[in-house]
CSV table of C-alpha atoms in Angstrom, one decimal:
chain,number,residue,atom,x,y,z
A,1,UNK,CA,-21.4,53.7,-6.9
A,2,UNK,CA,-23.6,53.3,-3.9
A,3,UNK,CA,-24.6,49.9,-2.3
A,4,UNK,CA,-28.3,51.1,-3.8
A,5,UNK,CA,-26.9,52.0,-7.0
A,6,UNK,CA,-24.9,48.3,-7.5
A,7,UNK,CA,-27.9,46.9,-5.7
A,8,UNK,CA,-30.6,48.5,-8.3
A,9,UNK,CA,-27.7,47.6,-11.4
A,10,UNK,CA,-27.7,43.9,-10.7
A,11,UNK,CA,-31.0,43.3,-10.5
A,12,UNK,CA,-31.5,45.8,-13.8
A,13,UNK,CA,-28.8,43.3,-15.3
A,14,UNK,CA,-31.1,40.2,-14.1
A,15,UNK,CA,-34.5,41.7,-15.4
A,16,UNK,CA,-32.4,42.9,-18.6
A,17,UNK,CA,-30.8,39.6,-19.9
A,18,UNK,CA,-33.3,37.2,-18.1
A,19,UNK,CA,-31.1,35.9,-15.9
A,20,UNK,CA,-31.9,32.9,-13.9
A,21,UNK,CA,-30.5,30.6,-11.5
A,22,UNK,CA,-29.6,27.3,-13.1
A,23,UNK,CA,-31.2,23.9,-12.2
A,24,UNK,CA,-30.2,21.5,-9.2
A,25,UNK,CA,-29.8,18.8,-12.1
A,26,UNK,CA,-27.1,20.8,-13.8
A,27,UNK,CA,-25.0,20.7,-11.1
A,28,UNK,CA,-26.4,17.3,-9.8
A,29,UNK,CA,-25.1,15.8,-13.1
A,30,UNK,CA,-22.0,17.4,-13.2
A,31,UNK,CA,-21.2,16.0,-9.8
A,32,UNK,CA,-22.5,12.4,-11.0
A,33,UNK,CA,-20.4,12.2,-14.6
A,34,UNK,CA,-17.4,12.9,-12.1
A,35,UNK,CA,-18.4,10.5,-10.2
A,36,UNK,CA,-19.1,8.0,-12.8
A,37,UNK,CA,-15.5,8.7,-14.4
A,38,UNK,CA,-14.6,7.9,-10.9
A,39,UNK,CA,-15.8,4.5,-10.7
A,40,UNK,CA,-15.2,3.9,-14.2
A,41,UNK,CA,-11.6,4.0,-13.4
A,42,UNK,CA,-12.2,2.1,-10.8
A,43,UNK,CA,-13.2,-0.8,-12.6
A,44,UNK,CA,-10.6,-0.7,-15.0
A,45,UNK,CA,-7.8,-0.2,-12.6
A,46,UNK,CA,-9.5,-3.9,-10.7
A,47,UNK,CA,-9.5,-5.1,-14.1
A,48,UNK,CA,-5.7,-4.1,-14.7
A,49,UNK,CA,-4.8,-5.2,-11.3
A,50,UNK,CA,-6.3,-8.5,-11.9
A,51,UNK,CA,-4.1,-8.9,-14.8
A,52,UNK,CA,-1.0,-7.9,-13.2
A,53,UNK,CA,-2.3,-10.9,-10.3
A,54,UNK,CA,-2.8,-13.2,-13.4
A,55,UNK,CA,0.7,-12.5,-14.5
A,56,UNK,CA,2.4,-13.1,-11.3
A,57,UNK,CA,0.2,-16.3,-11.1
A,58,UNK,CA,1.5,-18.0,-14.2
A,59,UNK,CA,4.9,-16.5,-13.8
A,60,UNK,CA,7.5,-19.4,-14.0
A,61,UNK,CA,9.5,-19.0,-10.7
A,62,UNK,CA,12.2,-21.7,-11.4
A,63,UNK,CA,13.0,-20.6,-14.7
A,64,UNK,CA,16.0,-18.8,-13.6
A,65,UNK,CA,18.1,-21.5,-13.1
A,66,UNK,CA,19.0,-23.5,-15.9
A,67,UNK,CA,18.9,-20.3,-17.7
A,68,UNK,CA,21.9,-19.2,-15.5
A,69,UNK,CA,20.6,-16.1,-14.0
A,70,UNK,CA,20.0,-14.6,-10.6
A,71,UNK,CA,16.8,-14.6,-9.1
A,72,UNK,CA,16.4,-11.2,-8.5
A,73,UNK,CA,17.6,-10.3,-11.9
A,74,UNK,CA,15.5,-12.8,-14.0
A,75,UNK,CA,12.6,-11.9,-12.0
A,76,UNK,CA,12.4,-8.3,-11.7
A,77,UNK,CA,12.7,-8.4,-15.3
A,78,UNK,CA,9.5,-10.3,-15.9
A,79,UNK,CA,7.6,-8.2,-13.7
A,80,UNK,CA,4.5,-7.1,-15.2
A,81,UNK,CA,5.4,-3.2,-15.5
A,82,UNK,CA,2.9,-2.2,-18.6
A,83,UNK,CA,0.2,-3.0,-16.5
A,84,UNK,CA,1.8,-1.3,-13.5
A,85,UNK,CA,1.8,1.4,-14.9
A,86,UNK,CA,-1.4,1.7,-16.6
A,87,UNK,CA,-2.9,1.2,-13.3
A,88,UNK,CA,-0.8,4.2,-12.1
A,89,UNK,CA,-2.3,6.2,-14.5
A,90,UNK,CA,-5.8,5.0,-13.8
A,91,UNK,CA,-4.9,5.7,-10.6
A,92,UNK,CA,-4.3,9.5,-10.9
A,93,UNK,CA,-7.4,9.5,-13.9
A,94,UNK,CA,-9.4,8.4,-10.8
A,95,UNK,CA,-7.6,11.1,-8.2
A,96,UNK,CA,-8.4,14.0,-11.1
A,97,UNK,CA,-12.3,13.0,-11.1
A,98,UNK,CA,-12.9,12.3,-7.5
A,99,UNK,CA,-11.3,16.0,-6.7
A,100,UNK,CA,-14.0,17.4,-9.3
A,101,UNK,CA,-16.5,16.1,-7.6
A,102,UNK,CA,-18.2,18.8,-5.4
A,103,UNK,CA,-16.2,17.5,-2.2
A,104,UNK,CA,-13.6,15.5,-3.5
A,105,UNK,CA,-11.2,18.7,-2.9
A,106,UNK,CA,-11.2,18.1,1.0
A,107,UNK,CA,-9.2,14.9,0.6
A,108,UNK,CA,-5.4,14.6,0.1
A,109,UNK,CA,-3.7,13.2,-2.7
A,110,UNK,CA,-2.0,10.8,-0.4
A,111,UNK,CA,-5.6,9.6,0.8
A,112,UNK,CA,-7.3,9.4,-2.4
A,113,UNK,CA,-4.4,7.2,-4.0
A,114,UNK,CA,-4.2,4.9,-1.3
A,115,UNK,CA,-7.9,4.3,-1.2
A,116,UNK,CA,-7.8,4.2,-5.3
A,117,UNK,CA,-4.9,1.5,-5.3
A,118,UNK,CA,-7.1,-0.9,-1.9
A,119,UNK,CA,-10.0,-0.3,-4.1
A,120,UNK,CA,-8.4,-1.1,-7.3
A,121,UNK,CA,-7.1,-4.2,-5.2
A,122,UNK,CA,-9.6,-5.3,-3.7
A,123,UNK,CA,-11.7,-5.6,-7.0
A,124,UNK,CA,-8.2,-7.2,-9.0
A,125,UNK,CA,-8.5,-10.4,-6.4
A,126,UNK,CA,-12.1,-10.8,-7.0
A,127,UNK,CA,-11.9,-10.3,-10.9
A,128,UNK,CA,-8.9,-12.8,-10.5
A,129,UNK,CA,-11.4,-15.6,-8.9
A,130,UNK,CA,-13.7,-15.1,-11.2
A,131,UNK,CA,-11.4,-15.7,-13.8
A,132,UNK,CA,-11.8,-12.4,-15.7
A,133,UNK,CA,-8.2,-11.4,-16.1
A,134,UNK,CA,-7.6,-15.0,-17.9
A,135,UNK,CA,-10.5,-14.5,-20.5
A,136,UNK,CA,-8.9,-11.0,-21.0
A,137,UNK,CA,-5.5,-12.6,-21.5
A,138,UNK,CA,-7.2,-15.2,-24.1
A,139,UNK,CA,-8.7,-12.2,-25.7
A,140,UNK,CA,-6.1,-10.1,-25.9
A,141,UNK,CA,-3.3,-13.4,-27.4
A,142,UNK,CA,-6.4,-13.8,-29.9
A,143,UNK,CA,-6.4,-10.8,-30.9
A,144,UNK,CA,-3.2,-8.6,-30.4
A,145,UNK,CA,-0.5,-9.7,-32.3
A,146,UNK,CA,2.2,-7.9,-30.3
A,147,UNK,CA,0.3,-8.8,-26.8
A,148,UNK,CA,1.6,-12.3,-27.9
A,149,UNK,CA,4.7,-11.5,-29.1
A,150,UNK,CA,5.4,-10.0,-26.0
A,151,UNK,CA,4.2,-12.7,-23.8
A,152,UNK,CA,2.9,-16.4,-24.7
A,153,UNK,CA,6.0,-16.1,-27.8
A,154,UNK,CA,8.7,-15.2,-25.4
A,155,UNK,CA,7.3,-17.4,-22.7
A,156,UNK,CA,7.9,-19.9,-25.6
A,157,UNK,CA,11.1,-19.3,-26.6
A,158,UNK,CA,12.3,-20.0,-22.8
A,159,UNK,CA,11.0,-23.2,-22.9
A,160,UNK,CA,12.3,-24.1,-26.5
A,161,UNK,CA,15.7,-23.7,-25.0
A,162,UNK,CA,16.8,-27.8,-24.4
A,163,UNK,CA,20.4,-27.4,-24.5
A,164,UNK,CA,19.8,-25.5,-21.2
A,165,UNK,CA,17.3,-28.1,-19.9
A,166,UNK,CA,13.9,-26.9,-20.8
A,167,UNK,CA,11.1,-28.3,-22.6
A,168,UNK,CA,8.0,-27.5,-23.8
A,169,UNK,CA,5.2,-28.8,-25.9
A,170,UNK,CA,2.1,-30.6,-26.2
A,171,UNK,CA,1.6,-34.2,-24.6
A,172,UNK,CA,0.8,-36.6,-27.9
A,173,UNK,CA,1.4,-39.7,-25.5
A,174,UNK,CA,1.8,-41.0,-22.2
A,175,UNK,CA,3.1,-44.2,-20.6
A,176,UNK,CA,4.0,-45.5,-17.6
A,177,UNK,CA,8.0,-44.2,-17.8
A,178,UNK,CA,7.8,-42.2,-20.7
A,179,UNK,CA,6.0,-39.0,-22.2
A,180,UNK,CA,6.1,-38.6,-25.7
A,181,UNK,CA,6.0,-34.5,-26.7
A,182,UNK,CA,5.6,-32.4,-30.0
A,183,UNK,CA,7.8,-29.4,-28.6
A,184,UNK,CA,6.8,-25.7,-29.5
A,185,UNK,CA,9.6,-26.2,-33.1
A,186,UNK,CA,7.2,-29.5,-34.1
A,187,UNK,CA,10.2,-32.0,-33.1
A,188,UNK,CA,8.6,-34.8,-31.4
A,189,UNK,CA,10.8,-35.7,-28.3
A,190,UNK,CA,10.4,-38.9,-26.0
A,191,UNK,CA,10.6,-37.7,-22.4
A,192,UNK,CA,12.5,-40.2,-19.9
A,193,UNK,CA,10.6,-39.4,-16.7
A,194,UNK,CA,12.0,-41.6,-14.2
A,195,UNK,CA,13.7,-39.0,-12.2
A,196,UNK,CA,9.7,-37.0,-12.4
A,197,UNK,CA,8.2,-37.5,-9.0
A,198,UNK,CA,4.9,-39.7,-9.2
A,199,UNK,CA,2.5,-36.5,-8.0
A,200,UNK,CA,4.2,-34.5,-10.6
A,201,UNK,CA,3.6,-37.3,-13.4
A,202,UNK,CA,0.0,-37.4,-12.1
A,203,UNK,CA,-1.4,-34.7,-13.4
A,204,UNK,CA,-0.1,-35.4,-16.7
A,205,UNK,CA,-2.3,-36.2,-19.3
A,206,UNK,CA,-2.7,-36.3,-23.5
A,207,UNK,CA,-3.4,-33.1,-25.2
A,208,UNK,CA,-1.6,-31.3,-21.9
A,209,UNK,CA,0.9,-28.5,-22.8
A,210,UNK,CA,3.7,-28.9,-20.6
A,211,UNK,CA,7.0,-27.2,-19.5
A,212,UNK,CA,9.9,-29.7,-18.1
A,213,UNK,CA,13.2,-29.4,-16.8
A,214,UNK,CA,16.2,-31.8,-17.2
A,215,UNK,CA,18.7,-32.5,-19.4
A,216,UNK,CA,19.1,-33.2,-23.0
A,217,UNK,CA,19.8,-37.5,-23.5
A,218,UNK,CA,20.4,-38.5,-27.2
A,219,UNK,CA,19.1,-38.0,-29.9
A,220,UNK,CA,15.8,-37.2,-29.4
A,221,UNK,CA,15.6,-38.0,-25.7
A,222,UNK,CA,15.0,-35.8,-22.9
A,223,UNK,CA,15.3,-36.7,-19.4
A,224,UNK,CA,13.5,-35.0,-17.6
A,225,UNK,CA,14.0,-34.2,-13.9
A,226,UNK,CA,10.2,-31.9,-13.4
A,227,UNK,CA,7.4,-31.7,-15.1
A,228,UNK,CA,4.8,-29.2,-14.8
A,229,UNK,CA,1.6,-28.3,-16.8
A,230,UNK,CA,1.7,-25.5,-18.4
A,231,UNK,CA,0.8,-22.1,-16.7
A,232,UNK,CA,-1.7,-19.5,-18.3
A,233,UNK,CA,-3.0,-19.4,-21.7
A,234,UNK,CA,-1.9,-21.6,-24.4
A,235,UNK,CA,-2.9,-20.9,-28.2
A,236,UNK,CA,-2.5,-23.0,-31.0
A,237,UNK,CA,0.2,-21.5,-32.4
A,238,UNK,CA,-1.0,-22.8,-36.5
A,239,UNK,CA,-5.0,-22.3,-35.1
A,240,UNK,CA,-5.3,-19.1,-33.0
A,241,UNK,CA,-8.4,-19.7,-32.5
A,242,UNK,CA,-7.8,-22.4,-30.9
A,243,UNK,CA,-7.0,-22.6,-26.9
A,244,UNK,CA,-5.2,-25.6,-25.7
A,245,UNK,CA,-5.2,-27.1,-22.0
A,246,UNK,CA,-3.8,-25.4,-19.7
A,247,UNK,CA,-4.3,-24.7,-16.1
B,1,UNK,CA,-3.4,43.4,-7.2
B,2,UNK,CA,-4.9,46.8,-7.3
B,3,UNK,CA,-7.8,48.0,-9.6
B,4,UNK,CA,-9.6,50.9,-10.3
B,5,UNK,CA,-13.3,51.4,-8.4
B,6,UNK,CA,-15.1,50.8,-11.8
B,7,UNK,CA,-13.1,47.6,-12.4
B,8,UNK,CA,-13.8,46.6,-8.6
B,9,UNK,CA,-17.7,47.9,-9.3
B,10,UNK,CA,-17.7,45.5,-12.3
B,11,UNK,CA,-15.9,42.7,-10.7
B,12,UNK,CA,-18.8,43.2,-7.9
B,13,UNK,CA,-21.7,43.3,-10.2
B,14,UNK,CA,-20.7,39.9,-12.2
B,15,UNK,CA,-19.9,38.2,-8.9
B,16,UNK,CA,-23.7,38.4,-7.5
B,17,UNK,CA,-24.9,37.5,-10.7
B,18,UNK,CA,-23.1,34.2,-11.0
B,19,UNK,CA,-23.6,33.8,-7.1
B,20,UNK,CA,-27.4,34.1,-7.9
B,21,UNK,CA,-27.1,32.0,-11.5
B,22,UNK,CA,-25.7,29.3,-9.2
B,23,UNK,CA,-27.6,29.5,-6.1
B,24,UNK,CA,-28.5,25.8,-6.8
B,25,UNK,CA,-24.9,24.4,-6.5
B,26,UNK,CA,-25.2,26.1,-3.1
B,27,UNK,CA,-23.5,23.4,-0.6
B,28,UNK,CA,-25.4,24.1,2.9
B,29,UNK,CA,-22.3,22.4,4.5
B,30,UNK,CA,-20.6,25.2,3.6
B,31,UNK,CA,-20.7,29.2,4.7
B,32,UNK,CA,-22.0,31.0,2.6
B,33,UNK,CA,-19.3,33.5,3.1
B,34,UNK,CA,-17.0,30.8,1.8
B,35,UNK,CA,-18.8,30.1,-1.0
B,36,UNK,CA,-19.2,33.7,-2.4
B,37,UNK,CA,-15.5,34.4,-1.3
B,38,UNK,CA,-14.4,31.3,-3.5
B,39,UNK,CA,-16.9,32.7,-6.8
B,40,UNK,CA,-15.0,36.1,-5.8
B,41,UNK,CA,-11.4,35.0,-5.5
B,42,UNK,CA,-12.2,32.7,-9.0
B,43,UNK,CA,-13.7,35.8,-10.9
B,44,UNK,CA,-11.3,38.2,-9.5
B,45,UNK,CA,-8.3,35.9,-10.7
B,46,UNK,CA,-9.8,35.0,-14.0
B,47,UNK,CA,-11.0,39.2,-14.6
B,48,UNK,CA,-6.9,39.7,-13.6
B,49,UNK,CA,-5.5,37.3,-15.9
B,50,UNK,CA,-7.9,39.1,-18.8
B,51,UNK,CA,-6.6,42.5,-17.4
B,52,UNK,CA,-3.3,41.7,-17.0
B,53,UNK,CA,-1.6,45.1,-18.0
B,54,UNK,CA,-3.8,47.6,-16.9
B,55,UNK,CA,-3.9,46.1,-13.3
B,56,UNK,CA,-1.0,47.2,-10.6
B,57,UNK,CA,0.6,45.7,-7.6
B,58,UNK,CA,-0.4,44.7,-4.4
B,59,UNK,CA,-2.1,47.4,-2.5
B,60,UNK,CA,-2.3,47.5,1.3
B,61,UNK,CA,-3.7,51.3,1.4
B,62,UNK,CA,-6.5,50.7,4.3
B,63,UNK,CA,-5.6,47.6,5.6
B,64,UNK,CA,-4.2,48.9,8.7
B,65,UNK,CA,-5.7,45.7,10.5
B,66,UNK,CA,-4.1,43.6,8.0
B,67,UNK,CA,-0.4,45.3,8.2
B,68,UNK,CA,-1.1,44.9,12.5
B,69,UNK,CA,-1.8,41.6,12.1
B,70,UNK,CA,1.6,40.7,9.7
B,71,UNK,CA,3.6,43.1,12.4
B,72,UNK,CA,1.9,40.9,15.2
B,73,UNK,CA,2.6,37.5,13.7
B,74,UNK,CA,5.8,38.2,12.8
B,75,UNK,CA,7.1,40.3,15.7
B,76,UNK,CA,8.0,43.1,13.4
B,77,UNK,CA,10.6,45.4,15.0
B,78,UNK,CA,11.4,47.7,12.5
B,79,UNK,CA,11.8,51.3,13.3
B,80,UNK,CA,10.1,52.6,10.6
B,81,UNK,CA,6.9,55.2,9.4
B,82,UNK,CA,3.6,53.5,9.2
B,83,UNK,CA,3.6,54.5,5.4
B,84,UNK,CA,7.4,52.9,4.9
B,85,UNK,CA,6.3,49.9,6.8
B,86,UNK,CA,3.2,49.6,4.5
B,87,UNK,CA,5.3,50.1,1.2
B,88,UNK,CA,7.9,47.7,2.3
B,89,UNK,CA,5.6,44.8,3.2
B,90,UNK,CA,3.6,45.5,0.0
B,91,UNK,CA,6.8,44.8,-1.5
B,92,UNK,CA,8.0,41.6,0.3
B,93,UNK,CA,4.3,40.1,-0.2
B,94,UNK,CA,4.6,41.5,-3.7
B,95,UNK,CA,8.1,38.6,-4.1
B,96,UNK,CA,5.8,35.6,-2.6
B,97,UNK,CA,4.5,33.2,-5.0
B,98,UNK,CA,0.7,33.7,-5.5
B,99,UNK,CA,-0.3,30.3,-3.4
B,100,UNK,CA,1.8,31.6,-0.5
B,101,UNK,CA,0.3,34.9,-0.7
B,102,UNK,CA,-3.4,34.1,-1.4
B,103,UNK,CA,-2.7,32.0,2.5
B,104,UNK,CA,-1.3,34.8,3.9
B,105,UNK,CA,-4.1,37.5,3.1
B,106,UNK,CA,-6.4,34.8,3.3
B,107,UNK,CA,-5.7,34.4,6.7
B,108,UNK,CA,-4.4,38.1,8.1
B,109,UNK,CA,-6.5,40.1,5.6
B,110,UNK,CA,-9.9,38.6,5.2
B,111,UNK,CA,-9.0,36.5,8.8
B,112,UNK,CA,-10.6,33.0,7.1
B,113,UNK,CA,-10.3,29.9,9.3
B,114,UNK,CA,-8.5,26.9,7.9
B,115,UNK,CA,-11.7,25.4,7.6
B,116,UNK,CA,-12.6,28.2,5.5
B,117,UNK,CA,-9.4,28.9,3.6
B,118,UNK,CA,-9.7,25.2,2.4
B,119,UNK,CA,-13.0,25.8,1.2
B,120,UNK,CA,-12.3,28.8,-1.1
B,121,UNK,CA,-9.4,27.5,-2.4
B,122,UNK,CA,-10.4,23.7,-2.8
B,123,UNK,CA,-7.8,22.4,-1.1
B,124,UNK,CA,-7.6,19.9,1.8
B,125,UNK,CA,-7.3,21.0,5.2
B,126,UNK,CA,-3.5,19.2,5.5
B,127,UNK,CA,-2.1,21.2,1.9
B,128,UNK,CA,-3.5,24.7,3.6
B,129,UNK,CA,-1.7,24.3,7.1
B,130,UNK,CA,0.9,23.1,4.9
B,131,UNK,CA,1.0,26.5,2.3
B,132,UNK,CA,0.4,28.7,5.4
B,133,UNK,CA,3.8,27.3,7.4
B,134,UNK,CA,5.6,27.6,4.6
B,135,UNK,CA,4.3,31.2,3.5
B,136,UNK,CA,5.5,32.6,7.1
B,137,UNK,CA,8.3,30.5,6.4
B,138,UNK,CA,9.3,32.2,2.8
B,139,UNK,CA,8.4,35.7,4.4
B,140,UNK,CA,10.3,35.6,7.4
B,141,UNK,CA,12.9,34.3,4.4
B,142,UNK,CA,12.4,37.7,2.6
B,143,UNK,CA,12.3,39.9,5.6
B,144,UNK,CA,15.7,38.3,6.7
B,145,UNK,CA,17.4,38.7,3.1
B,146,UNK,CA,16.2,42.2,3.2
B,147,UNK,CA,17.7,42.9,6.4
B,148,UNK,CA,14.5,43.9,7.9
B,149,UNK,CA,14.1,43.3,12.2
B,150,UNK,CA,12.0,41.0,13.1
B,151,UNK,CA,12.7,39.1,16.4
């Protein structure tokens, strides 16, 4: 076939099926829901970084100790991996859209998850501030029943753990040498605190759920050696509904 | 991959009508060589995957510049025929994975800059440098395990 011939056949094809070219906005819009899927990840991978900052946060850094264990060990267990790796995978969502976009192929992987990940950062801290991630982690002991299982319960179950030296519970009453606690079992336990440094004590107030380390007195005694208000989200374990005080 | 003049004629045809369907998505940054080379190489892959089995092998007949260009590169040295020299390079291009061999012809066939390489193939700029080191890399591999001189 000639150049005139293919020439004459295309534009026969074009007149024939009523070709056309197709609008800007077709491809405009393509360009933008990539774009959007882009940012969209974005925001949830801030969101799931601020968690991960809200974990380390409240993560009890001393509890290694009268548990036993080394601090490597302990710790690199309680690292908060589910959320590590959802943002990875919100991370390479967010690579997959941004290449789709009409120049998004120029950039290397390399690039584009290291500018996901600062971006993803970036927005964590500031989600963190605002105090996002710890409405998200009320939401989600509310509401997910293995969430809190796998957190606030086992976070509990360390500091049910007295023959090792930890306590934990809800302040009932307060006195100038003693603190009176309901523990996390409902055993009410008289806390000697005259080994508690004054700053420590404090803080303390009625209604407070706390954590202590010490060692187990008589019956029904704990002295205790630190006291510490409790960190991250606290439900009422009979009224989920219900969030105690906690900082 | 070598195809018959009518499947090349069809190819052809359907490649100006989506070049003119999308005339809008049309990135002025761009060549427009690149562009219509990347609808090409897209159409012509997806028309070979359809066509599998009635399609052949590589095919350098008439690309004398193209088999210079390899001999250049690559400081061929073998005594051989023209024809024998075609046939054999056909047949070491032929045992290169398709993403070192779309590099290579980009670049000695259709004699694309990067620039322009990484345009039809979406790819960054980096990955294409990359594929094109280690396509002259594999070939000098196959010329070597197929005792062919090269210095």
């Amino acid at each position: 076939m000639s150049k005139k011939d293919l020439s004459k056949s295309v534009l026969d094809k074009i007149k024939k099926d009523h070709i056309k070219p197709k609008s800007k906005w077709e491809f405009l819009l393509k360009d933008y829901v990539f774009w959007g899927l882009f940012g969209i990840c974005i925001v949830i991978g801030g969101m799931v970084a601020s968690m991960m900052i809200f974990k380390v946060h409240i993560h009890d850094w001393e509890l290694h100790k009268p548990l036993g264990e080394s601090f490597f060990n302990f710790h690199l267990r309680g690292m908060p991996y589910f959320w590590l790796l959802l943002l990875t995978g919100f991370i390479f969502v967010a690579d997959y859209n941004f290449k789709h976009t009409k120049k998004g192929y120029k950039y290397s992987l390399p690039l584009v998850v290291l500018a996901t990940i600062l971006a993803s950062i970036i927005l964590g801290f500031a989600l963190f501030g605002m105090g996002v991630a710890k409405s998200m982690d009320e939401k989600a002991l509310q509401n997910l029943p293995f969430y809190k299982e796998m957190t606030l319960d086992k976070k509990i179950d360390y500091w049910s753990q007295i023959e090792k030296g930890l306590i934990g519970g809800e302040i009932t009453n307060i006195n100038d040498d003693k603190v009176e606690i309901k523990s996390f079992k409902g055993d009410i336990w008289e806390v000697n605190t005259d080994m508690v440094p004054k700053d420590m004590l404090d803080k303390l107030e009625e209604g407070m759920i706390i954590g202590g380390f010490g060692k187990k007195g008589e019956k029904g005694v704990f002295d205790a050696e630190k006291i510490k208000p409790w960190k991250g989200n606290f439900i009422n374990m009979k009224e989920k509904d219900v969030l105690l005080r906690t900082i | 991959m070598k195809m018959s003049s009518d499947d090349a004629e069809d190819i052809l045809q359907e490649v100006f009508i989506k070049t003119y369907e999308n005339l809008n998505d049309f990135d002025q940054d761009l060549k427009f060589s690149s562009w219509i080379y990347r609808i090409t190489y897209n159409h012509t892959i997806s028309y070979y995957r359809k066509n599998k089995a009635k399609m052949q092998t590589l095919s350098l007949e008439d690309n004398e510049i193209f088999l210079e260009k390899l001999r250049s590169e690559f400081n061929l040295t073998e005594n051989v025929d023209k024809k024998m020299l075609k046939e054999k390079v056909q047949k070491f291009l032929q045992k290169l994975d398709k993403k070192y061999r779309d590099v290579l012809i980009l670049k000695y066939l259709e004699d694309k800059d990067y620039t322009e390489i990484s345009n039809i193939l979406r790819k960054p700029m980096g990955t294409v440098a990359t594929l094109l080191n280690r396509a002259k890399d594999k070939f000098r591999e196959i010329l070597k395990n197929n005792h062919f001189k090269y210095e």
